[in-house]
CSV table of C-alpha atoms in Angstrom, one decimal:
chain,number,residue,atom,x,y,z
A,1,UNK,CA,155.8,204.0,192.8
A,2,UNK,CA,157.6,201.2,194.7
A,3,UNK,CA,161.1,200.2,195.7
A,4,UNK,CA,162.7,196.9,194.7
A,5,UNK,CA,166.3,196.1,195.8
A,6,UNK,CA,167.2,199.8,196.1
A,7,UNK,CA,165.8,201.0,192.8
A,8,UNK,CA,162.6,203.2,192.8
A,9,UNK,CA,160.2,202.1,190.0
A,10,UNK,CA,157.1,203.9,188.7
A,11,UNK,CA,154.2,202.5,186.7
A,12,UNK,CA,151.3,204.5,185.2
A,13,UNK,CA,147.9,203.6,186.7
A,14,UNK,CA,144.5,204.2,185.1
A,15,UNK,CA,142.2,205.3,188.0
A,16,UNK,CA,139.1,205.0,185.8
A,17,UNK,CA,139.8,201.3,184.8
A,18,UNK,CA,141.7,200.4,188.0
A,19,UNK,CA,144.5,198.9,186.1
A,20,UNK,CA,148.1,199.5,185.0
A,21,UNK,CA,148.4,201.3,181.7
A,22,UNK,CA,152.0,200.3,180.9
A,23,UNK,CA,155.0,198.5,182.3
A,24,UNK,CA,157.1,199.7,185.3
A,25,UNK,CA,160.2,201.7,184.6
A,26,UNK,CA,163.2,202.5,186.9
A,27,UNK,CA,163.3,206.1,187.9
A,28,UNK,CA,165.9,206.3,190.7
A,29,UNK,CA,168.7,204.1,191.9
A,30,UNK,CA,170.6,203.7,195.2
A,31,UNK,CA,167.7,204.4,197.7
A,32,UNK,CA,168.4,203.0,201.1
A,33,UNK,CA,166.1,200.2,202.3
A,34,UNK,CA,166.3,197.8,205.2
A,35,UNK,CA,164.3,195.3,207.1
A,36,UNK,CA,163.6,197.6,210.1
A,37,UNK,CA,162.3,200.9,208.7
A,38,UNK,CA,161.5,200.0,205.0
A,39,UNK,CA,162.1,202.3,202.1
A,40,UNK,CA,163.7,205.6,202.9
A,41,UNK,CA,161.9,208.0,200.6
A,42,UNK,CA,158.9,210.3,200.6
A,43,UNK,CA,157.1,212.4,198.0
A,44,UNK,CA,155.1,215.6,198.7
A,45,UNK,CA,151.8,216.3,197.0
A,46,UNK,CA,153.5,219.1,195.1
A,47,UNK,CA,156.1,216.9,193.5
A,48,UNK,CA,159.2,217.1,195.7
A,49,UNK,CA,161.0,213.8,196.3
A,50,UNK,CA,163.3,213.3,199.3
A,51,UNK,CA,165.3,210.1,199.8
A,52,UNK,CA,168.2,208.7,201.8
A,53,UNK,CA,171.0,207.6,199.4
A,54,UNK,CA,173.2,204.7,200.2
A,55,UNK,CA,173.6,201.0,200.2
A,56,UNK,CA,170.8,198.5,199.9
A,57,UNK,CA,170.1,196.4,202.9
A,58,UNK,CA,167.9,193.5,201.9
A,59,UNK,CA,165.7,191.5,204.3
A,60,UNK,CA,168.6,189.1,205.0
A,61,UNK,CA,169.8,188.3,208.5
A,62,UNK,CA,171.5,185.4,210.2
A,63,UNK,CA,169.6,183.5,212.8
A,64,UNK,CA,170.7,184.2,216.4
A,65,UNK,CA,170.2,182.8,219.9
A,66,UNK,CA,169.1,185.3,222.5
A,67,UNK,CA,169.2,184.3,226.2
A,68,UNK,CA,167.5,185.9,229.2
A,69,UNK,CA,170.6,188.0,229.9
A,70,UNK,CA,170.4,189.6,226.5
A,71,UNK,CA,173.4,187.8,225.1
A,72,UNK,CA,173.2,186.9,221.4
A,73,UNK,CA,175.2,184.2,219.7
A,74,UNK,CA,175.1,182.6,216.2
A,75,UNK,CA,172.5,180.0,215.5
A,76,UNK,CA,172.8,180.0,211.7
A,77,UNK,CA,175.5,182.3,210.2
A,78,UNK,CA,174.3,182.5,206.6
A,79,UNK,CA,172.0,185.5,206.1
A,80,UNK,CA,168.7,184.9,204.5
A,81,UNK,CA,165.2,186.4,204.2
A,82,UNK,CA,163.8,184.1,206.8
A,83,UNK,CA,160.7,184.3,209.0
A,84,UNK,CA,158.3,182.3,211.1
A,85,UNK,CA,160.8,180.2,213.2
A,86,UNK,CA,159.4,177.2,215.0
A,87,UNK,CA,161.4,174.6,217.0
A,88,UNK,CA,160.4,170.9,216.7
A,89,UNK,CA,159.5,169.1,220.0
A,90,UNK,CA,163.1,168.0,220.6
A,91,UNK,CA,164.5,171.5,220.0
A,92,UNK,CA,167.2,170.1,217.6
A,93,UNK,CA,165.5,171.4,214.4
A,94,UNK,CA,164.2,174.8,213.5
A,95,UNK,CA,161.6,175.2,210.8
A,96,UNK,CA,161.5,178.6,208.9
A,97,UNK,CA,160.2,179.9,205.6
A,98,UNK,CA,162.8,181.6,203.4
A,99,UNK,CA,162.2,183.9,200.4
A,100,UNK,CA,164.5,184.4,197.5
A,101,UNK,CA,162.6,187.5,196.4
A,102,UNK,CA,160.4,185.6,194.0
A,103,UNK,CA,158.8,182.9,196.1
A,104,UNK,CA,158.8,181.6,199.6
A,105,UNK,CA,159.5,178.0,200.6
A,106,UNK,CA,159.6,176.0,203.9
A,107,UNK,CA,162.9,174.7,205.2
A,108,UNK,CA,164.2,172.9,208.3
A,109,UNK,CA,167.5,173.6,209.9
A,110,UNK,CA,169.2,171.0,212.1
A,111,UNK,CA,171.4,173.5,214.0
A,112,UNK,CA,173.4,170.8,215.8
A,113,UNK,CA,174.6,169.6,212.4
A,114,UNK,CA,174.4,172.9,210.5
A,115,UNK,CA,172.2,171.2,207.9
A,116,UNK,CA,169.5,173.1,205.9
A,117,UNK,CA,166.8,171.0,204.2
A,118,UNK,CA,164.1,172.2,201.8
A,119,UNK,CA,160.6,170.9,202.7
A,120,UNK,CA,158.4,172.3,199.9
A,121,UNK,CA,159.0,172.1,196.1
A,122,UNK,CA,155.9,173.3,194.3
A,123,UNK,CA,157.5,176.5,193.0
A,124,UNK,CA,154.7,178.6,194.5
A,125,UNK,CA,154.3,180.4,197.8
A,126,UNK,CA,154.7,178.2,200.9
A,127,UNK,CA,155.2,179.7,204.4
A,128,UNK,CA,154.6,179.6,208.1
A,129,UNK,CA,155.5,176.0,209.2
A,130,UNK,CA,154.1,174.5,212.4
A,131,UNK,CA,155.2,171.1,213.8
A,132,UNK,CA,152.6,168.6,215.1
A,133,UNK,CA,153.1,167.8,218.8
A,134,UNK,CA,154.9,164.5,217.9
A,135,UNK,CA,157.1,166.2,215.3
A,136,UNK,CA,156.2,163.7,212.6
A,137,UNK,CA,154.2,166.2,210.4
A,138,UNK,CA,154.3,169.8,209.5
A,139,UNK,CA,151.5,172.1,208.5
A,140,UNK,CA,152.1,175.2,206.4
A,141,UNK,CA,150.2,177.8,204.3
A,142,UNK,CA,150.5,177.4,200.5
A,143,UNK,CA,149.1,178.8,197.3
A,144,UNK,CA,149.2,175.4,195.6
A,145,UNK,CA,145.5,175.4,194.9
A,146,UNK,CA,145.1,179.1,194.1
A,147,UNK,CA,148.0,181.4,193.3
A,148,UNK,CA,146.4,184.2,195.1
A,149,UNK,CA,145.1,182.5,198.3
A,150,UNK,CA,147.0,180.7,201.0
A,151,UNK,CA,145.3,177.6,202.4
A,152,UNK,CA,146.5,174.9,204.8
A,153,UNK,CA,148.5,171.8,203.8
A,154,UNK,CA,150.7,169.3,205.6
A,155,UNK,CA,153.3,166.6,205.0
A,156,UNK,CA,155.5,164.2,206.8
A,157,UNK,CA,158.7,165.8,208.1
A,158,UNK,CA,160.8,162.8,207.0
A,159,UNK,CA,160.1,163.7,203.4
A,160,UNK,CA,158.1,160.6,202.6
A,161,UNK,CA,154.5,160.7,201.3
A,162,UNK,CA,152.6,163.3,199.4
A,163,UNK,CA,151.5,166.8,200.5
A,164,UNK,CA,147.9,166.7,201.7
A,165,UNK,CA,145.5,169.6,201.6
A,166,UNK,CA,143.7,170.3,204.8
A,167,UNK,CA,141.4,173.2,204.0
A,168,UNK,CA,139.7,174.9,201.1
A,169,UNK,CA,138.7,178.5,201.4
A,170,UNK,CA,138.5,181.6,199.3
A,171,UNK,CA,140.3,183.4,202.2
A,172,UNK,CA,144.0,183.2,203.1
A,173,UNK,CA,144.7,181.1,206.1
A,174,UNK,CA,147.8,180.9,208.4
A,175,UNK,CA,148.6,178.0,210.7
A,176,UNK,CA,149.6,178.9,214.2
A,177,UNK,CA,149.5,176.1,216.8
A,178,UNK,CA,148.6,172.5,217.5
A,179,UNK,CA,146.6,171.3,220.6
A,180,UNK,CA,148.6,169.0,222.8
A,181,UNK,CA,146.4,166.1,221.7
A,182,UNK,CA,147.2,166.6,218.0
A,183,UNK,CA,143.5,166.7,217.3
A,184,UNK,CA,143.0,170.5,216.8
A,185,UNK,CA,144.9,173.0,214.7
A,186,UNK,CA,144.5,176.7,215.6
A,187,UNK,CA,144.9,179.1,212.7
A,188,UNK,CA,143.8,182.6,211.6
A,189,UNK,CA,141.9,183.5,208.5
A,190,UNK,CA,141.7,186.8,206.6
A,191,UNK,CA,138.0,187.5,206.3
A,192,UNK,CA,136.9,190.6,204.2
A,193,UNK,CA,133.9,191.2,206.5
A,194,UNK,CA,135.6,190.7,209.9
A,195,UNK,CA,139.3,191.1,209.3
A,196,UNK,CA,141.4,188.2,210.7
A,197,UNK,CA,139.5,185.6,212.7
A,198,UNK,CA,140.7,182.8,215.0
A,199,UNK,CA,139.7,179.3,213.6
A,200,UNK,CA,139.9,175.7,214.8
A,201,UNK,CA,140.4,172.8,212.5
A,202,UNK,CA,139.6,169.3,214.0
A,203,UNK,CA,141.7,166.4,212.7
A,204,UNK,CA,140.8,162.7,213.2
A,205,UNK,CA,142.7,159.5,212.5
A,206,UNK,CA,146.2,158.3,212.8
A,207,UNK,CA,149.2,157.4,210.7
A,208,UNK,CA,148.0,153.8,210.3
A,209,UNK,CA,144.4,154.4,209.2
A,210,UNK,CA,145.0,157.8,207.6
A,211,UNK,CA,144.0,161.3,208.6
A,212,UNK,CA,140.8,163.1,208.0
A,213,UNK,CA,140.5,166.9,208.5
A,214,UNK,CA,137.1,168.0,209.7
A,215,UNK,CA,135.3,171.3,209.1
A,216,UNK,CA,137.0,174.4,210.4
A,217,UNK,CA,134.9,176.5,212.8
A,218,UNK,CA,135.4,180.0,214.2
A,219,UNK,CA,136.7,180.3,217.7
A,220,UNK,CA,136.7,184.1,217.7
A,221,UNK,CA,135.4,186.3,214.9
A,222,UNK,CA,134.8,190.0,215.7
A,223,UNK,CA,135.3,193.2,213.8
A,224,UNK,CA,138.7,193.4,215.5
A,225,UNK,CA,141.9,191.9,214.0
A,226,UNK,CA,142.7,188.6,215.8
A,227,UNK,CA,146.0,186.9,215.1
A,228,UNK,CA,148.3,184.1,216.0
A,229,UNK,CA,146.3,181.7,218.3
A,230,UNK,CA,148.7,179.7,220.4
A,231,UNK,CA,147.6,176.7,222.6
A,232,UNK,CA,149.1,176.5,226.1
A,233,UNK,CA,151.2,173.3,226.7
A,234,UNK,CA,148.3,171.6,228.5
A,235,UNK,CA,145.8,172.7,225.8
A,236,UNK,CA,143.5,174.5,228.2
A,237,UNK,CA,144.2,178.0,227.1
A,238,UNK,CA,144.5,179.9,223.8
A,239,UNK,CA,146.7,183.1,223.7
A,240,UNK,CA,146.3,185.4,220.7
A,241,UNK,CA,146.8,189.1,219.7
A,242,UNK,CA,143.9,191.5,219.0
A,243,UNK,CA,143.5,195.2,218.3
A,244,UNK,CA,140.1,195.4,219.9
A,245,UNK,CA,141.3,198.2,222.2
A,246,UNK,CA,142.7,200.2,219.3
A,247,UNK,CA,146.2,198.8,219.8
A,248,UNK,CA,147.4,195.2,219.3
A,249,UNK,CA,147.6,193.4,222.7
A,250,UNK,CA,147.9,189.8,223.8
A,251,UNK,CA,144.9,188.1,225.4
A,252,UNK,CA,144.2,184.6,226.8
A,253,UNK,CA,140.9,182.7,226.6
A,254,UNK,CA,139.9,179.2,227.7
A,255,UNK,CA,139.7,176.4,225.2
A,256,UNK,CA,137.3,175.2,223.9
A,257,UNK,CA,135.3,177.8,225.8
A,258,UNK,CA,133.1,179.4,226.7
A,259,UNK,CA,134.7,181.7,229.3
A,260,UNK,CA,136.1,185.0,229.9
A,261,UNK,CA,139.3,186.6,228.6
A,262,UNK,CA,142.4,188.0,230.2
A,263,UNK,CA,144.6,190.8,228.8
A,264,UNK,CA,148.3,189.9,229.3
A,265,UNK,CA,150.2,192.7,227.6
A,266,UNK,CA,149.9,196.3,228.8
A,267,UNK,CA,151.8,198.4,226.2
A,268,UNK,CA,151.1,196.6,223.0
A,269,UNK,CA,152.0,193.0,222.2
A,270,UNK,CA,152.3,190.3,219.5
A,271,UNK,CA,153.7,186.9,218.9
A,272,UNK,CA,152.4,185.1,222.0
A,273,UNK,CA,154.7,182.2,222.9
A,274,UNK,CA,154.2,179.7,225.8
A,275,UNK,CA,157.1,178.2,227.7
A,276,UNK,CA,157.1,174.4,227.9
A,277,UNK,CA,159.1,174.3,231.1
A,278,UNK,CA,157.7,177.2,233.2
A,279,UNK,CA,154.4,178.9,233.8
A,280,UNK,CA,155.4,181.8,231.5
A,281,UNK,CA,153.9,183.5,228.5
A,282,UNK,CA,156.2,185.6,226.3
A,283,UNK,CA,155.4,188.2,223.7
A,284,UNK,CA,157.0,190.9,221.6
A,285,UNK,CA,156.5,194.6,222.0
A,286,UNK,CA,156.2,197.4,219.5
A,287,UNK,CA,159.8,198.5,220.2
A,288,UNK,CA,161.0,195.0,219.5
A,289,UNK,CA,161.7,193.6,222.9
A,290,UNK,CA,160.5,190.4,224.5
A,291,UNK,CA,158.3,190.6,227.6
A,292,UNK,CA,157.3,187.7,229.9
A,293,UNK,CA,154.3,187.2,232.2
A,294,UNK,CA,154.3,184.5,234.8
A,295,UNK,CA,150.8,183.0,235.3
A,296,UNK,CA,148.9,180.6,237.6
A,297,UNK,CA,145.6,178.8,237.1
A,298,UNK,CA,142.9,178.3,239.7
A,299,UNK,CA,140.0,176.2,238.4
A,300,UNK,CA,138.6,178.0,235.4
A,301,UNK,CA,140.4,181.3,236.2
A,302,UNK,CA,143.6,182.4,234.6
A,303,UNK,CA,145.8,184.8,236.5
A,304,UNK,CA,148.8,186.6,234.9
A,305,UNK,CA,151.4,188.6,236.8
A,306,UNK,CA,152.6,192.0,235.6
A,307,UNK,CA,154.7,191.6,232.5
A,308,UNK,CA,158.4,192.2,232.8
A,309,UNK,CA,161.3,192.3,230.4
A,310,UNK,CA,162.5,188.8,229.4
A,311,UNK,CA,165.6,190.4,227.9
A,312,UNK,CA,166.7,194.0,227.4
A,313,UNK,CA,168.1,193.2,224.0
A,314,UNK,CA,166.1,194.3,220.9
A,315,UNK,CA,165.4,192.0,217.9
A,316,UNK,CA,164.5,192.7,214.3
A,317,UNK,CA,160.9,192.5,213.2
A,318,UNK,CA,160.7,190.0,210.3
A,319,UNK,CA,158.7,190.5,207.2
A,320,UNK,CA,156.2,187.6,207.5
A,321,UNK,CA,154.3,187.0,210.8
A,322,UNK,CA,156.3,185.5,213.6
A,323,UNK,CA,159.8,187.0,214.4
A,324,UNK,CA,161.0,184.7,217.2
A,325,UNK,CA,160.4,181.3,218.8
A,326,UNK,CA,161.3,179.9,222.3
A,327,UNK,CA,163.5,176.8,222.5
A,328,UNK,CA,161.8,173.9,224.4
A,329,UNK,CA,164.3,174.4,227.2
A,330,UNK,CA,162.6,177.8,227.9
A,331,UNK,CA,165.9,179.7,228.2
A,332,UNK,CA,166.8,181.0,224.7
A,333,UNK,CA,165.1,182.4,221.7
A,334,UNK,CA,165.7,182.1,217.9
A,335,UNK,CA,165.7,185.7,216.7
A,336,UNK,CA,167.1,188.0,214.1
A,337,UNK,CA,169.6,190.1,216.1
A,338,UNK,CA,170.0,193.8,215.6
A,339,UNK,CA,173.2,194.2,213.7
A,340,UNK,CA,176.0,196.3,215.1
A,341,UNK,CA,176.2,199.9,213.8
A,342,UNK,CA,178.5,200.4,210.9
A,343,UNK,CA,181.0,203.2,210.7
A,344,UNK,CA,179.2,204.8,207.7
A,345,UNK,CA,177.1,207.7,208.8
A,346,UNK,CA,173.8,208.3,207.0
A,347,UNK,CA,173.3,212.0,207.8
A,348,UNK,CA,172.4,213.4,204.4
A,349,UNK,CA,169.2,213.3,202.3
A,350,UNK,CA,168.7,214.3,198.7
A,351,UNK,CA,165.8,216.5,197.4
A,352,UNK,CA,164.6,216.2,193.9
A,353,UNK,CA,162.3,219.1,192.8
A,354,UNK,CA,159.7,218.9,190.1
A,355,UNK,CA,159.8,215.1,190.4
A,356,UNK,CA,156.3,214.7,188.8
A,357,UNK,CA,157.7,216.2,185.6
A,358,UNK,CA,160.4,213.6,185.6
A,359,UNK,CA,157.9,210.9,186.2
A,360,UNK,CA,155.8,212.0,183.2
A,361,UNK,CA,158.9,211.9,181.0
A,362,UNK,CA,160.1,208.5,182.1
A,363,UNK,CA,156.7,206.8,182.6
A,364,UNK,CA,154.1,208.8,180.6
A,365,UNK,CA,150.4,208.0,181.3
A,366,UNK,CA,148.4,206.3,178.6
A,367,UNK,CA,146.5,208.4,176.1
A,368,UNK,CA,143.1,207.2,177.2
């Protein structure tokens, strides 16, 4: 069973053949869903269904500013299923990916002009944009070469020229951060043997002579899940998230290495983000708040202070990777703000007994 836009669907599945045995059918309507807690239903192993009835809340939110005082104001008023916000070097344009429920594409939003521009047009899945340090190009993950696997591509941000493929891998890859020199791209790759690994892609050339991507190499591949490698503004350090301790935390390592590592977060962390104006490293917490740790560097040693709340205001966790980005001025974030509570109380649940009998009637298993 699965939920789509408030309707619960069931599809018979053949465990012996590991395949669907017929088409999905709707079995229940008006099940509450939202972009914070997911689908509001559960089924016991004895066949009792319980669900929260009500309106459907899709993964659509406006984009908001959040400052250090916790104040939120509108950045883009139109709700959308957006994710992975990244400001360009000037701070005047925000890149995001937006899903219409069928496919995801990359867009740019010039917030000073309230202008939204589509950047990808291949009709497949394009997501997770990352600007080059000069803002002239944008790398993103796309299924252009393989409808099941995301690899890395880039194109000019002025819309001219063709999309160029940067990597070819059987594993899905997600761009994360450019080195200040523009010569290295940090990304993470889903590896069936070692979970997500941190990777570095070297890039040579220039706009006049052309660009040539090199061979991607592993920066960190362990049995742990390593995500979102982010270069410091000076390119000397790489922040990332790892669950090596059993809980996802934020760490920093020297680039290109070798060297030690420093744990930054203390109660869980994700989405490491460097300030471009202060010696500060921000990250999100499991309860959807932003923390900040001031840091200093002495030679090859990195020292971070005890993390503190950057803002007491909570934000919404988005559906695809990054949920916020820091403006280049270091004083405000682009986030999905938590909406104000509505007057409608959701204080009743519905139980459906003998639900398995109803499933067999509506979606009978195949004869074989």
